[in-house]
């Protein structure tokens, strides 16, 4: 027995001249089965689309699809767009999903939806008054993907029928277009029908696609032969050929018009002779357009008003509600209903209860457009009141208010604002924008105007941040705004300015507001934090040093540790790291900022500061701590449905942390995932810049120079320089690509420009931007003395900062550009420092570089040891290019690589754990060596492995060991 979740249309007729379409339908249904003629097969879903003008029989095909799917025992889900319901966000999605969930109570729904409940419950209409966080549209679409996928698995095989898709709401269309390709991998057949004027949001459904099947089937008008058969089935086989030909010409081959005409011919007992032609033409004219309206008026004034009310209500409607809007009694409504049924205007509806609907959308459209504008507006106004009184919710009422002239009604404003809040919590900001824009025109009371503008600005933020700026500037001009509301407005304004690449304006707005808020210390501190944030991320900041000094003074005199103060401390930690102050100071401020927590999803604070604080640990050689903070922050984003630019940047920077640890394959996967999210999310351009730069660096580390070049060219990386501070610095990354391509003469001036910019800001930390190392490499042949000076200065700056990875990387470059015996000593120092860091790839580079230098100096035994260690490290990191270089160096020195030891990279051995615990307890290497019966060199190598596996240096070892898994016995 089929699992039928919606009732079919009551009337079915043979489908004429649709053999090709029906064969495609049967083929698609057969593909859903796990056996065909007793032969097992892998079920396969997909998309089947039918298109054509109104009346071409699209609905009839879907009705046939329903019948055939039910006959095979398939689950059928269905929905339909409505011309008057396009303003209702997720209207079609709710039609599809709600019947499948109708039997579940609240607890069962929560169990079924799991972690997605809070994200999609509003979109699915499962909660009456949404509250809490506002998910972004991407998160809601991902949640709907999960819901539909689970339904398809639980109720497999599933046929999803979607009619009149050209009238579907934008939110449902956008989701369907992104989800449809997944049907191929599920036992899910999506059958859609639409007119040619399909909205842009669903354009992918009307184009040929390997993922979605063939081009949609375009339904052609019926031939004269088919129309003749329809006519003769009603009037008798004696109908004359000429009469049938005239019927075909009168209907244009439209199946709907041909069927309606033939029914009326039968009702009039016409025989289909030449004498019947005048009557036939009159009947044909009455099927559509003015003739249909004339026929309606012949049914009486009360019936006309009832039909008008039905047309205003739209899809399946309650006869009681239509009677209320038409201002007629129950008896009159029942009589009108019977007349409209008999005249084939109305039929039983698909909705719950005893609902009605128009026999065909063409009838509904014709009647609606025939209503006088003034009467239509009045009926929409009555409909809004009636819908609200009947308990259908603010969104259903607001849909009618959009059709009503502005009258300054405070009740209308309240309804529109509440409906907008529901839309926002559903993940439909565009719907919220329309509703709030209409509320603003009503207009609201003067004392409500600023708050409404703020709501409108929040709704437009993800859609059109330039409009957000205009709305907020207008709102902030109103006097007497509540200070907390004003602070929220200013925060959103600075965000919108930053997202439109107007960083300087964002910083200025925050600074001005901080001065304005003297009477409110907490708000003033919050505005100062925003000013520091946007100033720090400006590439053209005029007085970066002055800002750093002001930030340092403010951070040092904060009296408490409230949220605003923690944000200031987090900014101070980031600034200390950027300026190359001792890393202990940066870590201290970062730790202070985290006491009490920093939320990634605070409604009125950005996640820039929490992200920056997490990355301070990465640059300070404690990437494991950074990864823990990122995992927590990203989980917070995902739990609230923030799966757009926030998730893109989180994935990307998680990949950056893995890159810094030397886990290159994992890094590449994470960054590619982040870039994929950024590519499909409007307004995620900064996340794209982060992802492209990190992915290029990762590809270069893996030795894939050609792939890195293709990526750079695809996104014009290197041609366009953003106004916001991006890391890794785009110009530096592009210079690294040029160096990898053997173009040092092009890289050198680029890196010199980066150096001048960073020097002007006192950003001197090579751990953040190693421009001097790249410049030293670029100048090593053309200007070796300058190359050495730059490398030595980078080493000094790295020592001032104190991170072993930065010192080792700088020493490695100094060794390469120095050469000779002095270079060998520098190579040894570089390896020594990198062994005390978690930077596995940089250590492998240093080992191979040292080994190559030793081989050139004739010290083959020492060279073999270094090259072998470097080769093993490169293989574990996924650095194919570096591994190939190590093999070449071994071969050139007449050495043969030993078999590689593929040790575990994520678990400490018992000996490593013991060495780590003793080191964390401040025991010297000599004491550890004695306890473990090793040499001190053996202990250093053991600890080097520990640092790379755990993801920290010695300073963070004790804390990291508390949560790091112990070795299995």
mmCIF file of C-alpha atoms in Angstrom, residues 51-330:
data_model
loop_
_atom_site.group_PDB
_atom_site.id
_atom_site.type_symbol
_atom_site.label_atom_id
_atom_site.label_comp_id
_atom_site.label_asym_id
_atom_site.label_seq_id
_atom_site.Cartn_x
_atom_site.Cartn_y
_atom_site.Cartn_z
ATOM 1 C CA UNK A 51 7.112 22.685 -18.851
ATOM 2 C CA UNK A 52 4.640 24.503 -21.039
ATOM 3 C CA UNK A 53 2.102 27.345 -21.008
ATOM 4 C CA UNK A 54 -0.950 27.227 -18.751
ATOM 5 C CA UNK A 55 -3.485 24.582 -19.742
ATOM 6 C CA UNK A 56 -1.008 22.255 -21.473
ATOM 7 C CA UNK A 57 -1.660 19.374 -19.077
ATOM 8 C CA UNK A 58 1.244 19.637 -16.641
ATOM 9 C CA UNK A 59 -0.977 18.974 -13.633
ATOM 10 C CA UNK A 60 -2.538 15.999 -15.418
ATOM 11 C CA UNK A 61 0.918 14.500 -15.907
ATOM 12 C CA UNK A 62 1.724 14.951 -12.222
ATOM 13 C CA UNK A 63 -1.595 13.363 -11.311
ATOM 14 C CA UNK A 64 -0.667 10.393 -13.469
ATOM 15 C CA UNK A 65 2.772 10.289 -11.848
ATOM 16 C CA UNK A 66 1.071 10.164 -8.446
ATOM 17 C CA UNK A 67 -1.176 7.296 -9.519
ATOM 18 C CA UNK A 68 1.682 5.248 -10.991
ATOM 19 C CA UNK A 69 3.912 5.837 -7.963
ATOM 20 C CA UNK A 70 1.125 4.774 -5.594
ATOM 21 C CA UNK A 71 0.472 1.674 -7.674
ATOM 22 C CA UNK A 72 4.091 0.625 -7.102
ATOM 23 C CA UNK A 73 3.880 1.235 -3.364
ATOM 24 C CA UNK A 74 6.105 4.342 -3.368
ATOM 25 C CA UNK A 75 5.793 7.163 -0.855
ATOM 26 C CA UNK A 76 4.402 10.306 -2.472
ATOM 27 C CA UNK A 77 5.144 13.809 -1.187
ATOM 28 C CA UNK A 78 3.804 16.841 -2.989
ATOM 29 C CA UNK A 79 3.550 20.600 -3.033
ATOM 30 C CA UNK A 80 2.352 23.324 -5.342
ATOM 31 C CA UNK A 81 3.166 26.953 -5.928
ATOM 32 C CA UNK A 82 0.357 29.487 -5.782
ATOM 33 C CA UNK A 83 0.145 32.839 -7.539
ATOM 34 C CA UNK A 84 -1.089 34.524 -4.358
ATOM 35 C CA UNK A 85 1.211 32.627 -1.955
ATOM 36 C CA UNK A 86 4.586 33.640 -3.384
ATOM 37 C CA UNK A 87 5.172 36.052 -0.495
ATOM 38 C CA UNK A 88 4.940 33.235 2.069
ATOM 39 C CA UNK A 89 8.485 32.045 2.747
ATOM 40 C CA UNK A 90 8.990 28.259 2.503
ATOM 41 C CA UNK A 91 5.315 27.788 1.605
ATOM 42 C CA UNK A 92 6.033 24.952 -0.845
ATOM 43 C CA UNK A 93 8.583 23.326 1.465
ATOM 44 C CA UNK A 94 5.999 23.246 4.249
ATOM 45 C CA UNK A 95 3.441 21.596 1.973
ATOM 46 C CA UNK A 96 5.958 18.859 1.235
ATOM 47 C CA UNK A 97 7.302 18.205 4.725
ATOM 48 C CA UNK A 98 4.516 19.002 7.180
ATOM 49 C CA UNK A 99 2.246 16.048 6.239
ATOM 50 C CA UNK A 100 5.174 13.676 6.733
ATOM 51 C CA UNK A 101 5.744 15.033 10.242
ATOM 52 C CA UNK A 102 2.097 15.551 11.186
ATOM 53 C CA UNK A 103 1.830 12.376 13.273
ATOM 54 C CA UNK A 104 4.792 13.317 15.502
ATOM 55 C CA UNK A 105 4.379 15.134 18.804
ATOM 56 C CA UNK A 106 6.832 17.762 20.033
ATOM 57 C CA UNK A 107 9.226 15.289 21.612
ATOM 58 C CA UNK A 108 9.237 13.043 18.548
ATOM 59 C CA UNK A 109 9.856 16.032 16.284
ATOM 60 C CA UNK A 110 12.864 17.058 18.345
ATOM 61 C CA UNK A 111 14.182 13.525 18.224
ATOM 62 C CA UNK A 112 13.635 13.317 14.456
ATOM 63 C CA UNK A 113 15.251 16.675 13.660
ATOM 64 C CA UNK A 114 17.977 16.375 16.280
ATOM 65 C CA UNK A 115 20.478 19.218 16.191
ATOM 66 C CA UNK A 116 18.661 20.748 13.230
ATOM 67 C CA UNK A 117 15.467 21.455 15.189
ATOM 68 C CA UNK A 118 16.321 25.011 16.226
ATOM 69 C CA UNK A 119 17.608 25.780 12.725
ATOM 70 C CA UNK A 120 14.737 24.525 10.555
ATOM 71 C CA UNK A 121 11.686 24.362 12.834
ATOM 72 C CA UNK A 122 10.636 27.916 11.959
ATOM 73 C CA UNK A 123 11.142 27.367 8.225
ATOM 74 C CA UNK A 124 8.997 24.238 8.418
ATOM 75 C CA UNK A 125 6.276 26.053 10.362
ATOM 76 C CA UNK A 126 6.632 23.760 13.371
ATOM 77 C CA UNK A 127 6.733 26.610 15.910
ATOM 78 C CA UNK A 128 4.066 29.285 16.232
ATOM 79 C CA UNK A 129 6.263 32.121 17.513
ATOM 80 C CA UNK A 130 9.958 31.671 16.692
ATOM 81 C CA UNK A 131 12.433 33.036 19.214
ATOM 82 C CA UNK A 132 16.144 32.951 19.946
ATOM 83 C CA UNK A 133 18.846 33.155 17.306
ATOM 84 C CA UNK A 134 18.406 33.985 13.642
ATOM 85 C CA UNK A 135 19.931 31.328 11.333
ATOM 86 C CA UNK A 136 21.470 32.341 8.055
ATOM 87 C CA UNK A 137 19.817 31.131 4.813
ATOM 88 C CA UNK A 138 22.679 28.756 4.021
ATOM 89 C CA UNK A 139 22.262 26.982 7.348
ATOM 90 C CA UNK A 140 18.520 26.621 6.830
ATOM 91 C CA UNK A 141 19.031 25.199 3.337
ATOM 92 C CA UNK A 142 21.565 22.710 4.714
ATOM 93 C CA UNK A 143 19.044 21.730 7.375
ATOM 94 C CA UNK A 144 16.302 21.232 4.801
ATOM 95 C CA UNK A 145 18.709 19.073 2.788
ATOM 96 C CA UNK A 146 19.162 16.912 5.871
ATOM 97 C CA UNK A 147 15.415 16.677 6.550
ATOM 98 C CA UNK A 148 14.560 15.707 2.975
ATOM 99 C CA UNK A 149 17.441 13.244 2.807
ATOM 100 C CA UNK A 150 16.270 11.574 6.000
ATOM 101 C CA UNK A 151 12.685 11.394 4.763
ATOM 102 C CA UNK A 152 13.908 9.885 1.497
ATOM 103 C CA UNK A 153 15.855 7.231 3.418
ATOM 104 C CA UNK A 154 13.092 6.470 5.939
ATOM 105 C CA UNK A 155 10.264 6.286 3.390
ATOM 106 C CA UNK A 156 12.243 5.000 0.420
ATOM 107 C CA UNK A 157 11.467 5.035 -2.444
ATOM 108 C CA UNK A 158 9.995 8.526 -2.540
ATOM 109 C CA UNK A 159 8.399 10.491 -5.363
ATOM 110 C CA UNK A 160 8.265 14.254 -4.797
ATOM 111 C CA UNK A 161 5.701 16.040 -6.986
ATOM 112 C CA UNK A 162 5.960 19.825 -7.317
ATOM 113 C CA UNK A 163 3.388 21.598 -9.480
ATOM 114 C CA UNK A 164 3.219 25.226 -10.647
ATOM 115 C CA UNK A 165 6.832 25.767 -9.671
ATOM 116 C CA UNK A 166 6.838 29.123 -11.460
ATOM 117 C CA UNK A 167 4.642 30.407 -8.610
ATOM 118 C CA UNK A 168 6.680 28.883 -5.778
ATOM 119 C CA UNK A 169 8.137 31.187 -3.146
ATOM 120 C CA UNK A 170 11.756 32.235 -3.654
ATOM 121 C CA UNK A 171 13.003 30.455 -0.528
ATOM 122 C CA UNK A 172 11.566 27.093 -1.586
ATOM 123 C CA UNK A 173 12.878 27.512 -5.120
ATOM 124 C CA UNK A 174 16.371 28.396 -3.953
ATOM 125 C CA UNK A 175 16.478 25.355 -1.704
ATOM 126 C CA UNK A 176 15.111 23.015 -4.383
ATOM 127 C CA UNK A 177 17.614 24.184 -7.000
ATOM 128 C CA UNK A 178 20.523 23.442 -4.642
ATOM 129 C CA UNK A 179 19.109 20.152 -3.338
ATOM 130 C CA UNK A 180 17.934 18.591 -6.613
ATOM 131 C CA UNK A 181 21.353 17.209 -7.660
ATOM 132 C CA UNK A 182 21.395 15.076 -4.488
ATOM 133 C CA UNK A 183 18.316 13.164 -5.626
ATOM 134 C CA UNK A 184 20.522 11.174 -7.986
ATOM 135 C CA UNK A 185 22.200 9.499 -5.011
ATOM 136 C CA UNK A 186 18.930 8.799 -3.178
ATOM 137 C CA UNK A 187 15.858 6.705 -3.911
ATOM 138 C CA UNK A 188 14.109 9.993 -4.611
ATOM 139 C CA UNK A 189 12.476 11.061 -7.860
ATOM 140 C CA UNK A 190 11.607 14.758 -8.073
ATOM 141 C CA UNK A 191 8.922 15.499 -10.675
ATOM 142 C CA UNK A 192 8.340 19.198 -11.325
ATOM 143 C CA UNK A 193 6.007 21.151 -13.591
ATOM 144 C CA UNK A 194 6.253 24.820 -14.458
ATOM 145 C CA UNK A 195 5.474 27.421 -17.058
ATOM 146 C CA UNK A 196 8.355 28.774 -19.161
ATOM 147 C CA UNK A 197 8.622 31.939 -17.033
ATOM 148 C CA UNK A 198 10.529 30.150 -14.246
ATOM 149 C CA UNK A 199 12.256 32.576 -11.816
ATOM 150 C CA UNK A 200 16.039 32.933 -11.884
ATOM 151 C CA UNK A 201 16.345 31.174 -8.513
ATOM 152 C CA UNK A 202 15.299 27.921 -10.198
ATOM 153 C CA UNK A 203 16.936 28.436 -13.584
ATOM 154 C CA UNK A 204 19.059 25.313 -13.040
ATOM 155 C CA UNK A 205 15.893 23.192 -13.167
ATOM 156 C CA UNK A 206 15.072 24.324 -16.692
ATOM 157 C CA UNK A 207 18.548 23.803 -18.168
ATOM 158 C CA UNK A 208 20.040 20.520 -19.391
ATOM 159 C CA UNK A 209 22.286 18.960 -16.756
ATOM 160 C CA UNK A 210 24.217 15.738 -16.387
ATOM 161 C CA UNK A 211 23.359 15.755 -12.683
ATOM 162 C CA UNK A 212 19.631 16.375 -13.073
ATOM 163 C CA UNK A 213 18.794 14.428 -16.208
ATOM 164 C CA UNK A 214 17.756 15.645 -19.639
ATOM 165 C CA UNK A 215 16.333 18.986 -20.664
ATOM 166 C CA UNK A 216 12.743 19.439 -19.402
ATOM 167 C CA UNK A 217 9.973 18.020 -21.555
ATOM 168 C CA UNK A 218 8.155 20.895 -23.270
ATOM 169 C CA UNK A 219 4.507 19.995 -23.654
ATOM 170 C CA UNK A 220 3.121 20.709 -27.113
ATOM 171 C CA UNK A 221 -0.518 21.556 -27.913
ATOM 172 C CA UNK A 222 -2.710 18.631 -28.862
ATOM 173 C CA UNK A 223 -3.240 17.801 -32.493
ATOM 174 C CA UNK A 224 -6.611 18.121 -34.211
ATOM 175 C CA UNK A 225 -6.967 14.325 -33.988
ATOM 176 C CA UNK A 226 -6.530 14.350 -30.187
ATOM 177 C CA UNK A 227 -9.004 17.203 -29.718
ATOM 178 C CA UNK A 228 -11.485 15.372 -31.938
ATOM 179 C CA UNK A 229 -11.212 12.315 -29.692
ATOM 180 C CA UNK A 230 -11.851 14.426 -26.575
ATOM 181 C CA UNK A 231 -14.917 16.018 -28.200
ATOM 182 C CA UNK A 232 -16.353 12.734 -29.487
ATOM 183 C CA UNK A 233 -15.909 11.106 -26.042
ATOM 184 C CA UNK A 234 -18.458 13.665 -24.779
ATOM 185 C CA UNK A 235 -20.845 14.330 -27.689
ATOM 186 C CA UNK A 236 -20.658 11.026 -29.480
ATOM 187 C CA UNK A 237 -18.674 9.460 -32.272
ATOM 188 C CA UNK A 238 -20.999 11.018 -34.866
ATOM 189 C CA UNK A 239 -19.494 14.487 -34.369
ATOM 190 C CA UNK A 240 -18.497 15.822 -37.774
ATOM 191 C CA UNK A 241 -14.841 16.253 -38.743
ATOM 192 C CA UNK A 242 -15.351 19.930 -39.578
ATOM 193 C CA UNK A 243 -16.934 20.541 -36.188
ATOM 194 C CA UNK A 244 -14.011 18.846 -34.400
ATOM 195 C CA UNK A 245 -11.550 20.864 -36.498
ATOM 196 C CA UNK A 246 -13.290 24.059 -35.398
ATOM 197 C CA UNK A 247 -13.046 22.922 -31.766
ATOM 198 C CA UNK A 248 -9.324 22.398 -32.215
ATOM 199 C CA UNK A 249 -8.878 25.881 -33.657
ATOM 200 C CA UNK A 250 -11.024 27.448 -30.918
ATOM 201 C CA UNK A 251 -8.970 25.859 -28.121
ATOM 202 C CA UNK A 252 -5.558 26.126 -29.780
ATOM 203 C CA UNK A 253 -4.912 22.525 -28.845
ATOM 204 C CA UNK A 254 -4.942 23.337 -25.120
ATOM 205 C CA UNK A 255 -5.866 20.137 -23.231
ATOM 206 C CA UNK A 256 -7.572 22.147 -20.457
ATOM 207 C CA UNK A 257 -9.695 24.175 -22.848
ATOM 208 C CA UNK A 258 -10.473 21.152 -25.007
ATOM 209 C CA UNK A 259 -11.722 19.150 -21.997
ATOM 210 C CA UNK A 260 -13.747 22.070 -20.588
ATOM 211 C CA UNK A 261 -15.292 22.799 -23.988
ATOM 212 C CA UNK A 262 -16.204 19.151 -24.573
ATOM 213 C CA UNK A 263 -17.878 18.903 -21.145
ATOM 214 C CA UNK A 264 -20.009 21.944 -21.888
ATOM 215 C CA UNK A 265 -20.896 20.570 -25.328
ATOM 216 C CA UNK A 266 -22.120 17.421 -23.612
ATOM 217 C CA UNK A 267 -24.063 19.383 -21.018
ATOM 218 C CA UNK A 268 -25.856 21.228 -23.848
ATOM 219 C CA UNK A 269 -26.570 17.923 -25.623
ATOM 220 C CA UNK A 270 -24.920 19.191 -28.818
ATOM 221 C CA UNK A 271 -24.229 16.553 -31.455
ATOM 222 C CA UNK A 272 -21.239 18.115 -33.179
ATOM 223 C CA UNK A 273 -22.850 19.199 -36.430
ATOM 224 C CA UNK A 274 -22.334 22.353 -38.468
ATOM 225 C CA UNK A 275 -25.528 23.792 -36.922
ATOM 226 C CA UNK A 276 -23.851 23.582 -33.483
ATOM 227 C CA UNK A 277 -20.840 25.725 -34.443
ATOM 228 C CA UNK A 278 -22.215 29.087 -33.198
ATOM 229 C CA UNK A 279 -23.081 27.557 -29.824
ATOM 230 C CA UNK A 280 -19.665 25.869 -29.678
ATOM 231 C CA UNK A 281 -17.888 29.172 -30.257
ATOM 232 C CA UNK A 282 -19.871 30.800 -27.458
ATOM 233 C CA UNK A 283 -19.020 27.945 -25.130
ATOM 234 C CA UNK A 284 -15.340 28.087 -26.096
ATOM 235 C CA UNK A 285 -15.242 31.813 -25.350
ATOM 236 C CA UNK A 286 -16.751 31.149 -21.913
ATOM 237 C CA UNK A 287 -13.886 28.840 -20.939
ATOM 238 C CA UNK A 288 -11.373 31.677 -20.564
ATOM 239 C CA UNK A 289 -10.918 35.444 -20.440
ATOM 240 C CA UNK A 290 -13.928 37.785 -20.684
ATOM 241 C CA UNK A 291 -16.228 34.926 -21.574
ATOM 242 C CA UNK A 292 -15.388 33.140 -18.339
ATOM 243 C CA UNK A 293 -16.102 36.302 -16.322
ATOM 244 C CA UNK A 294 -19.397 36.796 -18.173
ATOM 245 C CA UNK A 295 -20.349 33.219 -17.305
ATOM 246 C CA UNK A 296 -19.421 33.859 -13.661
ATOM 247 C CA UNK A 297 -21.602 36.964 -13.461
ATOM 248 C CA UNK A 298 -24.492 34.914 -14.762
ATOM 249 C CA UNK A 299 -24.405 32.932 -11.509
ATOM 250 C CA UNK A 300 -25.572 35.879 -9.385
ATOM 251 C CA UNK A 301 -24.053 38.677 -7.301
ATOM 252 C CA UNK A 302 -23.599 36.627 -4.127
ATOM 253 C CA UNK A 303 -21.825 33.879 -6.015
ATOM 254 C CA UNK A 304 -19.555 36.426 -7.700
ATOM 255 C CA UNK A 305 -18.553 37.910 -4.345
ATOM 256 C CA UNK A 306 -17.806 34.445 -2.994
ATOM 257 C CA UNK A 307 -15.668 33.681 -6.073
ATOM 258 C CA UNK A 308 -13.855 36.987 -5.631
ATOM 259 C CA UNK A 309 -13.081 36.155 -1.994
ATOM 260 C CA UNK A 310 -11.837 32.728 -3.051
ATOM 261 C CA UNK A 311 -9.540 34.306 -5.655
ATOM 262 C CA UNK A 312 -8.146 36.706 -3.023
ATOM 263 C CA UNK A 313 -7.445 33.830 -0.615
ATOM 264 C CA UNK A 314 -5.537 31.882 -3.260
ATOM 265 C CA UNK A 315 -4.843 28.140 -3.006
ATOM 266 C CA UNK A 316 -6.975 25.663 -1.055
ATOM 267 C CA UNK A 317 -9.209 27.825 1.123
ATOM 268 C CA UNK A 318 -11.809 27.456 3.836
ATOM 269 C CA UNK A 319 -15.346 28.182 2.588
ATOM 270 C CA UNK A 320 -16.144 29.734 5.979
ATOM 271 C CA UNK A 321 -13.218 32.159 5.599
ATOM 272 C CA UNK A 322 -14.266 33.068 2.064
ATOM 273 C CA UNK A 323 -17.826 33.691 3.280
ATOM 274 C CA UNK A 324 -16.547 36.025 5.999
ATOM 275 C CA UNK A 325 -14.500 38.038 3.492
ATOM 276 C CA UNK A 326 -17.417 38.132 1.032
ATOM 277 C CA UNK A 327 -19.700 39.248 3.886
ATOM 278 C CA UNK A 328 -22.308 36.572 3.178
ATOM 279 C CA UNK A 329 -23.974 34.049 5.462
ATOM 280 C CA UNK A 330 -23.358 30.318 5.683
#
